[in-house]
Amino acid sequence: MRSNVISGLWLFNQVAAHASFTGAAKHLHLTTGAVSQQIIHLEESLGFTLFERHSRGIRLTEKGIQLQQATQLHFSELGKLLDDLRVEKHINEVRLKLTPSFAFKWLV
């Protein structure tokens, strides 16, 4: 899967969580137009629409609901795994701060 599709799915998940292009854009410090264009590009890549666009806002399509549930689950699991890996890294790591001469004499 291409990285632009993955980043598009992450952005889609943010828009779905905020139920708004504007809300997601503000949260991500992007313009509403940039978010909208990226979602349109994602929809074109996937071959189906994710949102019904109305004058009063947006609503997930049936396929959008299914995709949102899957992306939310998988991004959440990925975040937990990364947190666990970061904690594990620090548990098994010892850092020493030494002068070069001391390190060379005693550790090499």
PDB file of C-alpha atoms in Angstrom:
ATOM      1  CA  MET A   1       0.000   0.000   0.000  1.00  0.00           C
ATOM      2  CA  ARG A   2       1.397   3.384  -0.963  1.00  0.00           C
ATOM      3  CA  SER A   3       2.292   5.859   1.747  1.00  0.00           C
ATOM      4  CA  ASN A   4      -0.012   8.545   0.324  1.00  0.00           C
ATOM      5  CA  VAL A   5      -2.967   6.153   0.727  1.00  0.00           C
ATOM      6  CA  ILE A   6      -1.957   5.425   4.320  1.00  0.00           C
ATOM      7  CA  SER A   7      -1.613   9.129   5.129  1.00  0.00           C
ATOM      8  CA  GLY A   8      -4.943   9.702   3.382  1.00  0.00           C
ATOM      9  CA  LEU A   9      -6.561   7.014   5.532  1.00  0.00           C
ATOM     10  CA  TRP A  10      -5.143   8.639   8.656  1.00  0.00           C
ATOM     11  CA  LEU A  11      -6.518  12.000   7.534  1.00  0.00           C
ATOM     12  CA  PHE A  12      -9.868  10.379   6.707  1.00  0.00           C
ATOM     13  CA  ASN A  13      -9.959   8.959  10.238  1.00  0.00           C
ATOM     14  CA  GLN A  14      -9.357  12.447  11.663  1.00  0.00           C
ATOM     15  CA  VAL A  15     -12.125  13.978   9.534  1.00  0.00           C
ATOM     16  CA  ALA A  16     -14.518  11.193  10.541  1.00  0.00           C
ATOM     17  CA  ALA A  17     -13.663  11.683  14.226  1.00  0.00           C
ATOM     18  CA  HIS A  18     -14.367  15.429  13.994  1.00  0.00           C
ATOM     19  CA  ALA A  19     -17.350  14.919  11.639  1.00  0.00           C
ATOM     20  CA  SER A  20     -16.088  17.998   9.837  1.00  0.00           C
ATOM     21  CA  PHE A  21     -13.414  19.026   7.359  1.00  0.00           C
ATOM     22  CA  THR A  22     -13.055  22.319   9.224  1.00  0.00           C
ATOM     23  CA  GLY A  23     -12.756  20.681  12.649  1.00  0.00           C
ATOM     24  CA  ALA A  24     -10.118  18.243  11.430  1.00  0.00           C
ATOM     25  CA  ALA A  25      -8.262  21.029   9.618  1.00  0.00           C
ATOM     26  CA  LYS A  26      -8.129  23.190  12.755  1.00  0.00           C
ATOM     27  CA  HIS A  27      -6.976  20.242  14.857  1.00  0.00           C
ATOM     28  CA  LEU A  28      -4.233  19.399  12.345  1.00  0.00           C
ATOM     29  CA  HIS A  29      -3.263  23.041  11.660  1.00  0.00           C
ATOM     30  CA  LEU A  30      -4.136  22.695   7.966  1.00  0.00           C
ATOM     31  CA  THR A  31      -6.495  24.601   5.726  1.00  0.00           C
ATOM     32  CA  THR A  32      -9.958  23.222   5.140  1.00  0.00           C
ATOM     33  CA  GLY A  33      -9.238  23.226   1.409  1.00  0.00           C
ATOM     34  CA  ALA A  34      -6.114  21.095   1.869  1.00  0.00           C
ATOM     35  CA  VAL A  35      -8.020  18.541   3.923  1.00  0.00           C
ATOM     36  CA  SER A  36     -10.884  18.486   1.434  1.00  0.00           C
ATOM     37  CA  GLN A  37      -8.522  18.000  -1.515  1.00  0.00           C
ATOM     38  CA  GLN A  38      -6.693  15.149   0.200  1.00  0.00           C
ATOM     39  CA  ILE A  39      -9.990  13.406   0.953  1.00  0.00           C
ATOM     40  CA  ILE A  40     -11.089  13.847  -2.672  1.00  0.00           C
ATOM     41  CA  HIS A  41      -7.752  12.361  -3.807  1.00  0.00           C
ATOM     42  CA  LEU A  42      -8.218   9.422  -1.411  1.00  0.00           C
ATOM     43  CA  GLU A  43     -11.751   8.825  -2.688  1.00  0.00           C
ATOM     44  CA  GLU A  44     -10.446   8.821  -6.267  1.00  0.00           C
ATOM     45  CA  SER A  45      -7.679   6.369  -5.311  1.00  0.00           C
ATOM     46  CA  LEU A  46     -10.132   4.043  -3.577  1.00  0.00           C
ATOM     47  CA  GLY A  47     -12.806   4.327  -6.256  1.00  0.00           C
ATOM     48  CA  PHE A  48     -15.709   5.208  -3.962  1.00  0.00           C
ATOM     49  CA  THR A  49     -16.962   8.146  -1.902  1.00  0.00           C
ATOM     50  CA  LEU A  50     -16.426   8.256   1.830  1.00  0.00           C
ATOM     51  CA  PHE A  51     -18.594  11.242   2.713  1.00  0.00           C
ATOM     52  CA  GLU A  52     -21.942  12.604   1.643  1.00  0.00           C
ATOM     53  CA  ARG A  53     -21.481  16.339   1.344  1.00  0.00           C
ATOM     54  CA  HIS A  54     -24.421  18.578   2.252  1.00  0.00           C
ATOM     55  CA  SER A  55     -24.849  22.299   2.783  1.00  0.00           C
ATOM     56  CA  ARG A  56     -25.115  21.559   6.511  1.00  0.00           C
ATOM     57  CA  GLY A  57     -21.963  19.455   6.685  1.00  0.00           C
ATOM     58  CA  ILE A  58     -20.759  15.967   5.900  1.00  0.00           C
ATOM     59  CA  ARG A  59     -21.892  12.471   6.746  1.00  0.00           C
ATOM     60  CA  LEU A  60     -20.104   9.160   6.281  1.00  0.00           C
ATOM     61  CA  THR A  61     -21.375   6.886   3.522  1.00  0.00           C
ATOM     62  CA  GLU A  62     -21.974   3.209   4.282  1.00  0.00           C
ATOM     63  CA  LYS A  63     -18.518   2.344   2.938  1.00  0.00           C
ATOM     64  CA  GLY A  64     -17.109   5.300   4.860  1.00  0.00           C
ATOM     65  CA  ILE A  65     -18.564   3.926   8.098  1.00  0.00           C
ATOM     66  CA  GLN A  66     -16.985   0.525   7.455  1.00  0.00           C
ATOM     67  CA  LEU A  67     -13.631   2.069   6.599  1.00  0.00           C
ATOM     68  CA  GLN A  68     -13.741   4.403   9.599  1.00  0.00           C
ATOM     69  CA  GLN A  69     -14.343   1.502  11.986  1.00  0.00           C
ATOM     70  CA  ALA A  70     -11.434  -0.442  10.498  1.00  0.00           C
ATOM     71  CA  THR A  71      -9.011   2.495  10.394  1.00  0.00           C
ATOM     72  CA  GLN A  72      -9.878   3.587  13.918  1.00  0.00           C
ATOM     73  CA  LEU A  73      -9.205   0.080  15.232  1.00  0.00           C
ATOM     74  CA  HIS A  74      -5.967  -0.404  13.333  1.00  0.00           C
ATOM     75  CA  PHE A  75      -4.525   3.057  14.002  1.00  0.00           C
ATOM     76  CA  SER A  76      -5.356   2.620  17.694  1.00  0.00           C
ATOM     77  CA  GLU A  77      -3.626  -0.774  17.785  1.00  0.00           C
ATOM     78  CA  LEU A  78      -0.639   0.600  15.894  1.00  0.00           C
ATOM     79  CA  GLY A  79      -0.361   3.475  18.379  1.00  0.00           C
ATOM     80  CA  LYS A  80      -0.433   1.053  21.324  1.00  0.00           C
ATOM     81  CA  LEU A  81       2.233  -1.126  19.720  1.00  0.00           C
ATOM     82  CA  LEU A  82       4.494   1.863  19.088  1.00  0.00           C
ATOM     83  CA  ASP A  83       4.053   2.996  22.702  1.00  0.00           C
ATOM     84  CA  ASP A  84       4.977  -0.496  23.928  1.00  0.00           C
ATOM     85  CA  LEU A  85       8.027  -0.613  21.684  1.00  0.00           C
ATOM     86  CA  ARG A  86       9.195   2.785  22.910  1.00  0.00           C
ATOM     87  CA  VAL A  87       8.855   1.719  26.555  1.00  0.00           C
ATOM     88  CA  GLU A  88      10.623  -1.574  25.836  1.00  0.00           C
ATOM     89  CA  LYS A  89      13.474   0.274  24.152  1.00  0.00           C
ATOM     90  CA  HIS A  90      14.096   2.400  27.235  1.00  0.00           C
ATOM     91  CA  ILE A  91      13.911  -0.586  29.612  1.00  0.00           C
ATOM     92  CA  ASN A  92      16.742  -2.409  27.843  1.00  0.00           C
ATOM     93  CA  GLU A  93      18.904   0.628  27.309  1.00  0.00           C
ATOM     94  CA  VAL A  94      21.714   1.986  29.456  1.00  0.00           C
ATOM     95  CA  ARG A  95      23.293   5.305  28.548  1.00  0.00           C
ATOM     96  CA  LEU A  96      26.609   6.493  29.861  1.00  0.00           C
ATOM     97  CA  LYS A  97      27.891  10.013  29.522  1.00  0.00           C
ATOM     98  CA  LEU A  98      31.663   9.967  29.699  1.00  0.00           C
ATOM     99  CA  THR A  99      34.571  12.050  28.590  1.00  0.00           C
ATOM    100  CA  PRO A 100      36.291  10.612  25.492  1.00  0.00           C
ATOM    101  CA  SER A 101      39.524   9.892  27.375  1.00  0.00           C
ATOM    102  CA  PHE A 102      37.746   7.975  30.165  1.00  0.00           C
ATOM    103  CA  ALA A 103      35.650   6.018  27.684  1.00  0.00           C
ATOM    104  CA  PHE A 104      38.697   5.094  25.616  1.00  0.00           C
ATOM    105  CA  LYS A 105      40.752   4.020  28.646  1.00  0.00           C
ATOM    106  CA  TRP A 106      38.085   2.022  30.511  1.00  0.00           C
ATOM    107  CA  LEU A 107      35.528   0.876  27.961  1.00  0.00           C
ATOM    108  CA  VAL A 108      37.498   0.145  24.802  1.00  0.00           C
TER     109      VAL A 108
END
